PDB file of C-alpha atoms in Angstrom:
ATOM      1  CA  MET C  11     -51.283 -30.573  31.871  1.00 90.00           C
ATOM      2  CA  PRO C  12     -50.299 -27.127  34.637  1.00 95.00           C
ATOM      3  CA  VAL C  13     -52.782 -24.200  35.573  1.00 97.00           C
ATOM      4  CA  PHE C  14     -50.903 -21.583  35.733  1.00 98.00           C
ATOM      5  CA  VAL C  15     -47.297 -21.484  34.387  1.00 98.00           C
ATOM      6  CA  PRO C  16     -49.720 -21.594  30.267  1.00 97.00           C
ATOM      7  CA  THR C  17     -51.143 -18.034  31.129  1.00 97.00           C
ATOM      8  CA  LEU C  18     -47.721 -16.319  33.267  1.00 98.00           C
ATOM      9  CA  LYS C  19     -45.543 -17.637  29.278  1.00 97.00           C
ATOM     10  CA  ALA C  20     -48.015 -15.851  28.395  1.00 96.00           C
ATOM     11  CA  GLN C  21     -48.148 -12.100  29.904  1.00 95.00           C
ATOM     12  CA  GLY C  22     -44.605 -12.382  29.650  1.00 95.00           C
ATOM     13  CA  HIS C  23     -43.560 -13.307  33.603  1.00 96.00           C
ATOM     14  CA  LEU C  24     -41.068 -16.695  32.049  1.00 96.00           C
ATOM     15  CA  ASP C  25     -38.850 -14.570  29.717  1.00 95.00           C
ATOM     16  CA  GLN C  26     -36.140 -14.928  31.065  1.00 92.00           C
ATOM     17  CA  VAL C  27     -36.870 -17.840  33.574  1.00 96.00           C
ATOM     18  CA  HIS C  28     -34.670 -20.776  32.120  1.00 97.00           C
ATOM     19  CA  ILE C  29     -35.191 -24.076  34.004  1.00 97.00           C
ATOM     20  CA  THR C  30     -32.600 -26.377  33.850  1.00 98.00           C
ATOM     21  CA  ILE C  31     -33.341 -30.380  34.083  1.00 97.00           C
ATOM     22  CA  CYS C  32     -30.510 -33.450  34.877  1.00 97.00           C
ATOM     23  CA  ASN C  33     -32.956 -36.760  34.997  1.00 96.00           C
ATOM     24  CA  VAL C  34     -29.897 -39.626  36.157  1.00 96.00           C
ATOM     25  CA  GLY C  35     -31.192 -43.365  34.142  1.00 91.00           C
ATOM     26  CA  SER C  36     -31.871 -41.098  31.889  1.00 84.00           C
ATOM     27  CA  ARG C  37     -33.141 -44.402  29.498  1.00 77.00           C
ATOM     28  CA  LYS C  38     -36.212 -43.341  27.466  1.00 65.00           C
ATOM     29  CA  ILE C  39     -38.642 -46.468  28.553  1.00 66.00           C
ATOM     30  CA  SER C  40     -41.790 -44.156  28.414  1.00 66.00           C
ATOM     31  CA  SER C  41     -43.350 -40.875  26.844  1.00 66.00           C
ATOM     32  CA  ALA C  42     -42.563 -40.303  30.692  1.00 69.00           C
ATOM     33  CA  ASP C  43     -39.328 -40.289  30.617  1.00 72.00           C
ATOM     34  CA  ASP C  44     -39.058 -37.500  27.992  1.00 84.00           C
ATOM     35  CA  TYR C  45     -38.973 -33.994  29.686  1.00 87.00           C
ATOM     36  CA  GLY C  46     -38.617 -32.288  26.069  1.00 85.00           C
ATOM     37  CA  VAL C  47     -41.918 -33.313  24.823  1.00 85.00           C
ATOM     38  CA  GLY C  48     -45.243 -32.764  27.233  1.00 87.00           C
ATOM     39  CA  ASP C  49     -45.922 -30.627  30.371  1.00 94.00           C
ATOM     40  CA  TRP C  50     -41.816 -29.636  30.377  1.00 95.00           C
ATOM     41  CA  ASN C  51     -42.022 -28.245  26.811  1.00 94.00           C
ATOM     42  CA  ILE C  52     -44.012 -24.909  27.956  1.00 96.00           C
ATOM     43  CA  PHE C  53     -40.578 -23.305  29.833  1.00 97.00           C
ATOM     44  CA  ALA C  54     -38.523 -23.994  25.690  1.00 96.00           C
ATOM     45  CA  PRO C  55     -36.419 -22.611  23.881  1.00 96.00           C
ATOM     46  CA  ASN C  56     -35.173 -21.804  27.731  1.00 97.00           C
ATOM     47  CA  LEU C  57     -35.354 -25.171  28.985  1.00 97.00           C
ATOM     48  CA  THR C  58     -31.851 -27.276  29.411  1.00 97.00           C
ATOM     49  CA  ILE C  59     -31.601 -31.147  29.843  1.00 96.00           C
ATOM     50  CA  TYR C  60     -28.992 -33.604  31.274  1.00 96.00           C
ATOM     51  CA  GLY C  61     -29.398 -37.341  31.342  1.00 95.00           C
ATOM     52  CA  PHE C  62     -27.025 -39.553  32.327  1.00 95.00           C
ATOM     53  CA  ASP C  63     -27.162 -43.238  31.864  1.00 92.00           C
ATOM     54  CA  ALA C  64     -24.493 -45.574  32.929  1.00 89.00           C
ATOM     55  CA  ASP C  65     -25.133 -47.935  29.213  1.00 88.00           C
ATOM     56  CA  ALA C  66     -22.976 -45.983  26.170  1.00 89.00           C
ATOM     57  CA  ASP C  67     -25.836 -47.388  23.350  1.00 89.00           C
ATOM     58  CA  ALA C  68     -28.982 -45.449  25.612  1.00 88.00           C
ATOM     59  CA  CYS C  69     -26.748 -42.312  24.991  1.00 92.00           C
ATOM     60  CA  GLU C  70     -25.950 -42.862  22.160  1.00 92.00           C
ATOM     61  CA  GLU C  71     -29.536 -43.563  20.582  1.00 90.00           C
ATOM     62  CA  ALA C  72     -30.606 -40.629  22.397  1.00 89.00           C
ATOM     63  CA  GLU C  73     -28.773 -37.851  20.954  1.00 91.00           C
ATOM     64  CA  ALA C  74     -29.512 -39.568  17.135  1.00 91.00           C
ATOM     65  CA  GLU C  75     -33.086 -39.130  18.542  1.00 89.00           C
ATOM     66  CA  LEU C  76     -32.935 -35.497  19.448  1.00 89.00           C
ATOM     67  CA  GLU C  77     -30.875 -34.316  15.798  1.00 89.00           C
ATOM     68  CA  ALA C  78     -33.745 -36.579  13.176  1.00 91.00           C
ATOM     69  CA  ARG C  79     -36.336 -34.279  16.023  1.00 87.00           C
ATOM     70  CA  GLY C  80     -34.951 -31.296  15.328  1.00 87.00           C
ATOM     71  CA  ILE C  81     -35.351 -29.781  18.913  1.00 92.00           C
ATOM     72  CA  ASN C  82     -36.165 -25.880  19.944  1.00 93.00           C
ATOM     73  CA  TRP C  83     -34.490 -26.409  24.227  1.00 95.00           C
ATOM     74  CA  THR C  84     -30.996 -28.075  24.826  1.00 95.00           C
ATOM     75  CA  GLU C  85     -30.688 -31.570  25.423  1.00 95.00           C
ATOM     76  CA  LYS C  86     -27.575 -34.159  26.020  1.00 95.00           C
ATOM     77  CA  HIS C  87     -27.494 -36.974  27.233  1.00 95.00           C
ATOM     78  CA  ILE C  88     -24.182 -38.118  28.535  1.00 95.00           C
ATOM     79  CA  PRO C  89     -22.332 -41.686  29.266  1.00 95.00           C
ATOM     80  CA  LEU C  90     -21.557 -41.964  33.112  1.00 94.00           C
ATOM     81  CA  ALA C  91     -22.629 -43.379  36.037  1.00 94.00           C
ATOM     82  CA  LEU C  92     -22.824 -41.590  38.727  1.00 96.00           C
ATOM     83  CA  GLY C  93     -22.469 -42.458  42.404  1.00 95.00           C
ATOM     84  CA  LYS C  94     -21.198 -40.432  45.547  1.00 95.00           C
ATOM     85  CA  SER C  95     -17.458 -41.225  44.663  1.00 95.00           C
ATOM     86  CA  VAL C  96     -15.438 -41.005  41.508  1.00 96.00           C
ATOM     87  CA  GLY C  97     -14.347 -45.014  41.375  1.00 95.00           C
ATOM     88  CA  GLU C  98     -14.668 -47.876  40.080  1.00 95.00           C
ATOM     89  CA  SER C  99     -17.426 -49.820  41.080  1.00 95.00           C
ATOM     90  CA  THR C 100     -19.302 -52.978  39.776  1.00 96.00           C
ATOM     91  CA  LEU C 101     -22.357 -52.575  37.275  1.00 95.00           C
ATOM     92  CA  TYR C 102     -24.523 -55.150  38.510  1.00 96.00           C
ATOM     93  CA  VAL C 103     -26.598 -56.411  34.830  1.00 95.00           C
ATOM     94  CA  THR C 104     -29.820 -58.139  34.651  1.00 96.00           C
ATOM     95  CA  LYS C 105     -31.942 -59.343  32.977  1.00 96.00           C
ATOM     96  CA  ASP C 106     -33.596 -56.469  31.761  1.00 94.00           C
ATOM     97  CA  HIS C 107     -31.184 -54.296  32.009  1.00 89.00           C
ATOM     98  CA  ALA C 108     -33.485 -51.362  33.083  1.00 89.00           C
ATOM     99  CA  CYS C 109     -32.994 -53.329  35.831  1.00 94.00           C
ATOM    100  CA  SER C 110     -29.366 -53.065  36.862  1.00 94.00           C
ATOM    101  CA  SER C 111     -27.928 -51.397  39.198  1.00 95.00           C
ATOM    102  CA  LEU C 112     -24.355 -51.261  41.454  1.00 96.00           C
ATOM    103  CA  TYR C 113     -25.732 -53.075  43.941  1.00 97.00           C
ATOM    104  CA  LYS C 114     -26.696 -57.339  43.337  1.00 97.00           C
ATOM    105  CA  PRO C 115     -29.759 -57.608  43.398  1.00 98.00           C
ATOM    106  CA  ASN C 116     -31.912 -59.348  46.454  1.00 98.00           C
ATOM    107  CA  GLU C 117     -32.904 -62.703  44.047  1.00 98.00           C
ATOM    108  CA  PRO C 118     -34.154 -65.356  46.696  1.00 98.00           C
ATOM    109  CA  PHE C 119     -36.841 -62.193  47.774  1.00 98.00           C
ATOM    110  CA  ILE C 120     -37.144 -61.297  44.506  1.00 97.00           C
ATOM    111  CA  SER C 121     -38.451 -64.566  43.666  1.00 97.00           C
ATOM    112  CA  ARG C 122     -40.929 -64.132  45.522  1.00 98.00           C
ATOM    113  CA  PHE C 123     -43.059 -62.068  43.394  1.00 97.00           C
ATOM    114  CA  ALA C 124     -44.693 -62.751  40.313  1.00 94.00           C
ATOM    115  CA  TYR C 125     -43.083 -61.300  37.373  1.00 94.00           C
ATOM    116  CA  LEU C 126     -39.498 -60.166  38.768  1.00 97.00           C
ATOM    117  CA  SER C 127     -37.335 -62.180  38.259  1.00 97.00           C
ATOM    118  CA  GLU C 128     -37.865 -62.418  34.332  1.00 96.00           C
ATOM    119  CA  LEU C 129     -36.885 -58.097  34.830  1.00 96.00           C
ATOM    120  CA  MET C 130     -34.437 -58.412  37.215  1.00 97.00           C
ATOM    121  CA  ASP C 131     -32.119 -61.392  37.701  1.00 97.00           C
ATOM    122  CA  LEU C 132     -28.590 -61.582  37.260  1.00 97.00           C
ATOM    123  CA  ASP C 133     -27.324 -61.470  33.945  1.00 97.00           C
ATOM    124  CA  PHE C 134     -23.685 -60.828  33.637  1.00 97.00           C
ATOM    125  CA  THR C 135     -21.621 -57.881  35.967  1.00 97.00           C
ATOM    126  CA  ILE C 136     -19.384 -55.543  34.226  1.00 95.00           C
ATOM    127  CA  GLU C 137     -16.506 -53.183  35.554  1.00 95.00           C
ATOM    128  CA  LEU C 138     -16.952 -49.359  35.210  1.00 94.00           C
ATOM    129  CA  GLU C 139     -16.153 -45.667  36.011  1.00 95.00           C
ATOM    130  CA  THR C 140     -18.539 -43.575  39.022  1.00 96.00           C
ATOM    131  CA  THR C 141     -18.073 -40.066  39.292  1.00 97.00           C
ATOM    132  CA  THR C 142     -20.494 -37.582  40.794  1.00 97.00           C
ATOM    133  CA  LEU C 143     -23.107 -35.420  39.825  1.00 98.00           C
ATOM    134  CA  ASP C 144     -21.547 -32.240  41.714  1.00 97.00           C
ATOM    135  CA  THR C 145     -18.131 -33.446  39.866  1.00 97.00           C
ATOM    136  CA  PHE C 146     -19.781 -33.592  36.513  1.00 96.00           C
ATOM    137  CA  CYS C 147     -21.328 -30.119  37.303  1.00 97.00           C
ATOM    138  CA  GLN C 148     -18.386 -27.961  38.657  1.00 96.00           C
ATOM    139  CA  ALA C 149     -16.164 -29.921  35.193  1.00 96.00           C
ATOM    140  CA  GLU C 150     -19.201 -28.145  33.077  1.00 95.00           C
ATOM    141  CA  GLY C 151     -19.332 -24.740  35.162  1.00 95.00           C
ATOM    142  CA  ILE C 152     -22.877 -25.733  35.417  1.00 96.00           C
ATOM    143  CA  ASP C 153     -23.894 -22.990  38.682  1.00 95.00           C
ATOM    144  CA  SER C 154     -27.800 -24.105  39.570  1.00 95.00           C
ATOM    145  CA  ILE C 155     -30.194 -27.059  38.531  1.00 98.00           C
ATOM    146  CA  ASP C 156     -34.002 -26.593  39.287  1.00 98.00           C
ATOM    147  CA  PHE C 157     -35.594 -30.662  39.089  1.00 98.00           C
ATOM    148  CA  LEU C 158     -33.750 -33.686  39.748  1.00 98.00           C
ATOM    149  CA  GLN C 159     -35.061 -36.761  38.837  1.00 97.00           C
ATOM    150  CA  ILE C 160     -33.107 -40.323  40.361  1.00 97.00           C
ATOM    151  CA  ASP C 161     -33.783 -42.930  39.388  1.00 96.00           C
ATOM    152  CA  VAL C 162     -30.786 -45.567  39.612  1.00 95.00           C
ATOM    153  CA  GLN C 163     -32.027 -48.862  40.423  1.00 95.00           C
ATOM    154  CA  GLY C 164     -30.973 -48.943  44.022  1.00 95.00           C
ATOM    155  CA  ALA C 165     -27.863 -46.413  44.397  1.00 96.00           C
ATOM    156  CA  ASP C 166     -29.944 -43.240  44.707  1.00 97.00           C
ATOM    157  CA  LEU C 167     -28.764 -42.299  47.985  1.00 98.00           C
ATOM    158  CA  GLU C 168     -25.466 -42.768  46.415  1.00 97.00           C
ATOM    159  CA  VAL C 169     -26.574 -39.835  44.103  1.00 98.00           C
ATOM    160  CA  LEU C 170     -27.333 -37.481  46.292  1.00 98.00           C
ATOM    161  CA  GLN C 171     -24.271 -37.807  48.260  1.00 98.00           C
ATOM    162  CA  GLY C 172     -22.284 -37.785  45.481  1.00 97.00           C
ATOM    163  CA  ALA C 173     -24.396 -34.490  44.989  1.00 97.00           C
ATOM    164  CA  SER C 174     -24.311 -32.593  48.131  1.00 96.00           C
ATOM    165  CA  GLU C 175     -22.999 -29.048  46.084  1.00 96.00           C
ATOM    166  CA  ILE C 176     -25.386 -29.396  43.844  1.00 97.00           C
ATOM    167  CA  LEU C 177     -28.305 -29.259  46.679  1.00 96.00           C
ATOM    168  CA  SER C 178     -26.691 -26.598  48.092  1.00 94.00           C
ATOM    169  CA  ARG C 179     -27.775 -24.569  45.419  1.00 94.00           C
ATOM    170  CA  GLY C 180     -31.167 -24.788  45.652  1.00 94.00           C
ATOM    171  CA  VAL C 181     -32.234 -28.048  44.271  1.00 97.00           C
ATOM    172  CA  LEU C 182     -36.321 -27.097  43.932  1.00 98.00           C
ATOM    173  CA  GLY C 183     -38.496 -30.358  43.362  1.00 98.00           C
ATOM    174  CA  ILE C 184     -36.288 -33.934  42.820  1.00 98.00           C
ATOM    175  CA  GLN C 185     -38.488 -37.507  41.892  1.00 97.00           C
ATOM    176  CA  ILE C 186     -36.484 -40.105  42.890  1.00 98.00           C
ATOM    177  CA  GLU C 187     -37.344 -44.131  42.968  1.00 97.00           C
ATOM    178  CA  VAL C 188     -37.484 -45.335  46.367  1.00 98.00           C
ATOM    179  CA  GLU C 189     -37.275 -48.999  47.886  1.00 98.00           C
ATOM    180  CA  PHE C 190     -39.432 -50.138  50.701  1.00 98.00           C
ATOM    181  CA  SER C 191     -37.736 -53.324  50.412  1.00 97.00           C
ATOM    182  CA  PRO C 192     -34.516 -54.711  49.377  1.00 97.00           C
ATOM    183  CA  LEU C 193     -35.065 -55.323  45.992  1.00 98.00           C
ATOM    184  CA  TYR C 194     -31.184 -55.222  45.873  1.00 98.00           C
ATOM    185  CA  LEU C 195     -28.150 -56.556  48.571  1.00 98.00           C
ATOM    186  CA  ASN C 196     -27.671 -54.030  51.112  1.00 97.00           C
ATOM    187  CA  GLN C 197     -29.502 -50.792  49.569  1.00 97.00           C
ATOM    188  CA  PRO C 198     -30.195 -47.950  50.826  1.00 98.00           C
ATOM    189  CA  LEU C 199     -34.424 -48.310  51.597  1.00 98.00           C
ATOM    190  CA  PHE C 200     -37.214 -45.166  51.313  1.00 98.00           C
ATOM    191  CA  ALA C 201     -36.555 -43.979  54.952  1.00 98.00           C
ATOM    192  CA  ASP C 202     -32.811 -43.076  54.802  1.00 98.00           C
ATOM    193  CA  VAL C 203     -33.458 -41.310  51.582  1.00 98.00           C
ATOM    194  CA  ASP C 204     -36.235 -39.514  53.439  1.00 98.00           C
ATOM    195  CA  ILE C 205     -33.931 -38.515  56.232  1.00 98.00           C
ATOM    196  CA  HIS C 206     -31.449 -37.099  53.697  1.00 97.00           C
ATOM    197  CA  LEU C 207     -33.798 -35.500  51.890  1.00 97.00           C
ATOM    198  CA  ARG C 208     -35.786 -34.174  54.482  1.00 95.00           C
ATOM    199  CA  LYS C 209     -31.950 -32.248  56.145  1.00 94.00           C
ATOM    200  CA  ASN C 210     -31.691 -30.245  52.782  1.00 93.00           C
ATOM    201  CA  GLY C 211     -34.761 -28.681  53.383  1.00 93.00           C
ATOM    202  CA  PHE C 212     -37.017 -31.629  51.068  1.00 96.00           C
ATOM    203  CA  GLN C 213     -40.788 -31.941  52.325  1.00 96.00           C
ATOM    204  CA  LEU C 214     -43.002 -35.543  50.211  1.00 98.00           C
ATOM    205  CA  PHE C 215     -44.937 -34.319  48.434  1.00 98.00           C
ATOM    206  CA  GLU C 216     -45.618 -38.001  46.676  1.00 98.00           C
ATOM    207  CA  LEU C 217     -45.933 -41.225  46.231  1.00 98.00           C
ATOM    208  CA  ALA C 218     -46.250 -42.893  42.940  1.00 97.00           C
ATOM    209  CA  SER C 219     -46.105 -46.447  44.470  1.00 96.00           C
ATOM    210  CA  ALA C 220     -46.227 -50.472  42.992  1.00 96.00           C
ATOM    211  CA  TYR C 221     -47.687 -53.292  44.542  1.00 96.00           C
ATOM    212  CA  CYS C 222     -46.362 -56.949  43.441  1.00 96.00           C
ATOM    213  CA  ALA C 223     -48.421 -60.036  44.413  1.00 96.00           C
ATOM    214  CA  ARG C 224     -46.680 -62.795  45.894  1.00 96.00           C
ATOM    215  CA  ALA C 225     -45.211 -65.473  43.248  1.00 96.00           C
ATOM    216  CA  SER C 226     -46.897 -68.688  44.323  1.00 95.00           C
ATOM    217  CA  SER C 227     -50.128 -66.922  45.837  1.00 95.00           C
ATOM    218  CA  PRO C 228     -53.521 -68.408  42.161  1.00 94.00           C
ATOM    219  CA  ILE C 229     -55.951 -65.281  44.661  1.00 96.00           C
ATOM    220  CA  ILE C 230     -54.756 -61.041  44.713  1.00 94.00           C
ATOM    221  CA  SER C 231     -57.188 -58.438  46.797  1.00 94.00           C
ATOM    222  CA  ASN C 232     -58.541 -55.800  44.600  1.00 91.00           C
ATOM    223  CA  ASN C 233     -57.783 -53.031  47.892  1.00 92.00           C
ATOM    224  CA  ARG C 234     -54.410 -54.758  49.034  1.00 93.00           C
ATOM    225  CA  PRO C 235     -53.007 -55.491  45.275  1.00 94.00           C
ATOM    226  CA  GLY C 236     -49.861 -56.897  46.717  1.00 96.00           C
ATOM    227  CA  GLN C 237     -46.079 -55.790  49.016  1.00 97.00           C
ATOM    228  CA  LEU C 238     -46.107 -51.841  48.178  1.00 97.00           C
ATOM    229  CA  LEU C 239     -42.504 -52.588  47.152  1.00 98.00           C
ATOM    230  CA  TRP C 240     -40.763 -49.577  45.492  1.00 98.00           C
ATOM    231  CA  ALA C 241     -42.115 -46.253  44.578  1.00 98.00           C
ATOM    232  CA  ASP C 242     -41.769 -42.249  42.556  1.00 97.00           C
ATOM    233  CA  ALA C 243     -41.125 -40.185  45.863  1.00 98.00           C
ATOM    234  CA  PHE C 244     -41.831 -36.472  44.747  1.00 98.00           C
ATOM    235  CA  TYR C 245     -40.097 -34.026  47.052  1.00 98.00           C
ATOM    236  CA  LEU C 246     -40.656 -29.861  46.555  1.00 98.00           C
ATOM    237  CA  GLN C 247     -38.601 -27.203  48.783  1.00 97.00           C
ATOM    238  CA  ASP C 248     -40.686 -25.113  50.929  1.00 96.00           C
ATOM    239  CA  PRO C 249     -39.795 -21.494  50.974  1.00 96.00           C
ATOM    240  CA  ILE C 250     -42.156 -20.468  53.063  1.00 94.00           C
ATOM    241  CA  GLY C 251     -42.057 -22.595  55.914  1.00 87.00           C
ATOM    242  CA  ILE C 252     -38.296 -23.127  57.958  1.00 82.00           C
ATOM    243  CA  ASN C 253     -35.625 -23.421  55.877  1.00 74.00           C
ATOM    244  CA  PHE C 254     -31.892 -22.908  56.485  1.00 79.00           C
ATOM    245  CA  ASN C 255     -30.997 -22.942  52.539  1.00 87.00           C
ATOM    246  CA  PRO C 256     -30.894 -18.870  51.380  1.00 90.00           C
ATOM    247  CA  ALA C 257     -30.892 -19.672  47.599  1.00 90.00           C
ATOM    248  CA  VAL C 258     -34.670 -21.274  47.595  1.00 94.00           C
ATOM    249  CA  LYS C 259     -35.385 -18.165  49.501  1.00 94.00           C
ATOM    250  CA  GLU C 260     -34.354 -15.553  46.534  1.00 95.00           C
ATOM    251  CA  PRO C 261     -37.665 -14.804  44.722  1.00 97.00           C
ATOM    252  CA  GLY C 262     -36.334 -16.176  41.816  1.00 97.00           C
ATOM    253  CA  LYS C 263     -36.041 -18.836  42.935  1.00 97.00           C
ATOM    254  CA  ILE C 264     -39.305 -19.290  44.775  1.00 97.00           C
ATOM    255  CA  LEU C 265     -41.021 -18.653  40.848  1.00 98.00           C
ATOM    256  CA  LYS C 266     -39.550 -21.083  39.137  1.00 98.00           C
ATOM    257  CA  LEU C 267     -40.081 -23.628  42.520  1.00 98.00           C
ATOM    258  CA  ALA C 268     -43.951 -22.048  41.854  1.00 98.00           C
ATOM    259  CA  CYS C 269     -43.260 -22.989  37.685  1.00 98.00           C
ATOM    260  CA  ILE C 270     -42.413 -26.311  38.694  1.00 98.00           C
ATOM    261  CA  ALA C 271     -45.284 -27.360  41.202  1.00 98.00           C
ATOM    262  CA  ASP C 272     -47.960 -26.552  38.398  1.00 98.00           C
ATOM    263  CA  THR C 273     -46.253 -28.737  36.061  1.00 98.00           C
ATOM    264  CA  LEU C 274     -45.166 -31.223  38.245  1.00 97.00           C
ATOM    265  CA  GLY C 275     -49.304 -30.945  39.143  1.00 97.00           C
ATOM    266  CA  PHE C 276     -49.540 -29.509  42.517  1.00 98.00           C
ATOM    267  CA  PHE C 277     -51.393 -26.719  41.874  1.00 98.00           C
ATOM    268  CA  ASP C 278     -52.990 -25.820  45.571  1.00 98.00           C
ATOM    269  CA  TYR C 279     -48.724 -25.156  45.578  1.00 98.00           C
ATOM    270  CA  ALA C 280     -47.753 -23.598  42.915  1.00 98.00           C
ATOM    271  CA  LEU C 281     -50.824 -21.196  43.668  1.00 98.00           C
ATOM    272  CA  GLU C 282     -49.004 -20.110  47.408  1.00 98.00           C
ATOM    273  CA  LEU C 283     -46.405 -19.204  46.049  1.00 98.00           C
ATOM    274  CA  LEU C 284     -47.992 -17.376  43.337  1.00 98.00           C
ATOM    275  CA  GLU C 285     -49.650 -15.898  46.169  1.00 98.00           C
ATOM    276  CA  TYR C 286     -46.468 -15.685  48.794  1.00 98.00           C
ATOM    277  CA  LEU C 287     -44.290 -13.871  46.402  1.00 98.00           C
ATOM    278  CA  THR C 288     -47.383 -11.161  45.050  1.00 98.00           C
ATOM    279  CA  ILE C 289     -48.062  -9.632  49.452  1.00 97.00           C
ATOM    280  CA  ASN C 290     -44.120  -9.793  49.980  1.00 97.00           C
ATOM    281  CA  TYR C 291     -42.714  -8.203  46.863  1.00 97.00           C
ATOM    282  CA  GLY C 292     -45.739  -8.123  44.423  1.00 95.00           C
ATOM    283  CA  ASP C 293     -44.348  -3.886  44.750  1.00 95.00           C
ATOM    284  CA  ASN C 294     -42.063  -5.183  41.703  1.00 95.00           C
ATOM    285  CA  PRO C 295     -44.061  -5.550  38.012  1.00 94.00           C
ATOM    286  CA  LYS C 296     -42.020  -8.795  38.105  1.00 95.00           C
ATOM    287  CA  TYR C 297     -43.871 -10.402  41.064  1.00 97.00           C
ATOM    288  CA  ASN C 298     -47.189  -9.181  41.477  1.00 97.00           C
ATOM    289  CA  PHE C 299     -48.903 -12.358  39.987  1.00 98.00           C
ATOM    290  CA  ALA C 300     -52.079 -11.315  41.286  1.00 97.00           C
ATOM    291  CA  ALA C 301     -54.007 -10.421  37.753  1.00 96.00           C
ATOM    292  CA  VAL C 302     -52.255 -13.888  36.745  1.00 97.00           C
ATOM    293  CA  ILE C 303     -54.402 -15.689  39.348  1.00 97.00           C
ATOM    294  CA  MET C 304     -57.515 -14.048  39.666  1.00 97.00           C
ATOM    295  CA  LYS C 305     -57.577 -15.061  35.642  1.00 96.00           C
ATOM    296  CA  ILE C 306     -56.890 -18.607  36.656  1.00 97.00           C
ATOM    297  CA  LEU C 307     -59.870 -18.398  38.927  1.00 97.00           C
ATOM    298  CA  SER C 308     -62.293 -16.827  37.183  1.00 95.00           C
ATOM    299  CA  GLU C 309     -62.195 -19.876  34.771  1.00 95.00           C
ATOM    300  CA  LEU C 310     -63.129 -22.055  37.163  1.00 94.00           C
ATOM    301  CA  PRO C 311     -67.773 -22.182  37.016  1.00 94.00           C
ATOM    302  CA  ALA C 312     -67.446 -23.818  40.511  1.00 93.00           C
ATOM    303  CA  LEU C 313     -66.130 -20.911  42.507  1.00 93.00           C
ATOM    304  CA  VAL C 314     -66.992 -18.109  40.423  1.00 94.00           C
ATOM    305  CA  GLU C 315     -70.672 -19.697  41.446  1.00 92.00           C
ATOM    306  CA  THR C 316     -70.132 -19.717  44.871  1.00 91.00           C
ATOM    307  CA  GLY C 317     -68.147 -15.636  44.586  1.00 93.00           C
ATOM    308  CA  LEU C 318     -64.130 -15.312  44.296  1.00 94.00           C
ATOM    309  CA  ASP C 319     -64.949 -12.695  46.962  1.00 91.00           C
ATOM    310  CA  SER C 320     -65.251 -14.735  49.625  1.00 93.00           C
ATOM    311  CA  LEU C 321     -61.932 -16.793  49.032  1.00 95.00           C
ATOM    312  CA  ALA C 322     -58.967 -15.730  51.019  1.00 95.00           C
ATOM    313  CA  VAL C 323     -56.307 -15.522  48.023  1.00 96.00           C
ATOM    314  CA  VAL C 324     -58.387 -12.847  46.424  1.00 95.00           C
ATOM    315  CA  ASN C 325     -58.995 -11.432  49.424  1.00 95.00           C
ATOM    316  CA  ASN C 326     -54.909 -11.121  50.131  1.00 96.00           C
ATOM    317  CA  ILE C 327     -53.771 -10.126  46.145  1.00 96.00           C
ATOM    318  CA  ARG C 328     -56.554  -7.436  45.916  1.00 95.00           C
ATOM    319  CA  PRO C 329     -54.351  -4.535  46.861  1.00 95.00           C
ATOM    320  CA  TYR C 330     -51.432  -5.549  43.931  1.00 95.00           C
ATOM    321  CA  LEU C 331     -54.311  -5.621  40.977  1.00 92.00           C
ATOM    322  CA  ASN C 332     -54.145  -2.570  39.926  1.00 83.00           C
ATOM    323  CA  LYS C 333     -50.803  -1.747  40.591  1.00 75.00           C
TER     324      LYS C 333
END
């Protein structure tokens, strides 16, 4: 649960803040895939979600569910396969359709790990049209996206390559599935994705990793539960450091980034950004968050016991408390 966002909203700081999320590979497998509920719901009704999935049935099901739910935010699910270019591609449909990919499963490698073949072995192939996120955004008049999630089973880098224009306009956070070994033949791996995102100003914040044990082994270590095969990688922009994209240095964008960082659980980074805004733009009431920071810190007994006046952040924002 976010720490700063509820107070920011209660005090009116988010009245003019609209968060746009793009979810590529939007099949809703778990509650974490449903951005309209949970922690992100606090931005509603100023929340827009675009979901993309090659499975038209999954998109139709999601749309029907949204209509029945009566949501107070904007959410659309579009049956499109996104890649690095507009054209035709082969979709390799696996036994578990959620593992389907534009890359062919690496079945000899997969078979060496417990349970993976049951999910990822090839079932059949279909030919489909692919397009790019840039093409879609241009056609729909979408100027910017704040948070981008990509989970398309090995083709995630291709989605990024087809989104160069929208990335340059100031995407602030990305959650992307990465693989460390080739679960799909000739797929890009984590190193390729990491290099691409760092070139676009993003910094890696976390890897939510997944391990698999060998199928032939009857034993497994509690400390080393198999081989690291994939992870959800969380990347955020850093407008305070060296960043050559002026789009992410605007105070309104930095406020959005603080909200995204807070929602993802990076509370320390959210605080750093709110402090930065207060010190550098705090003469404008829109970006003076001294009262918000003090309220949150004052609610933490351990900090109060230590003494808030001993904290550097408190001394840095003190001149803005009465403005």
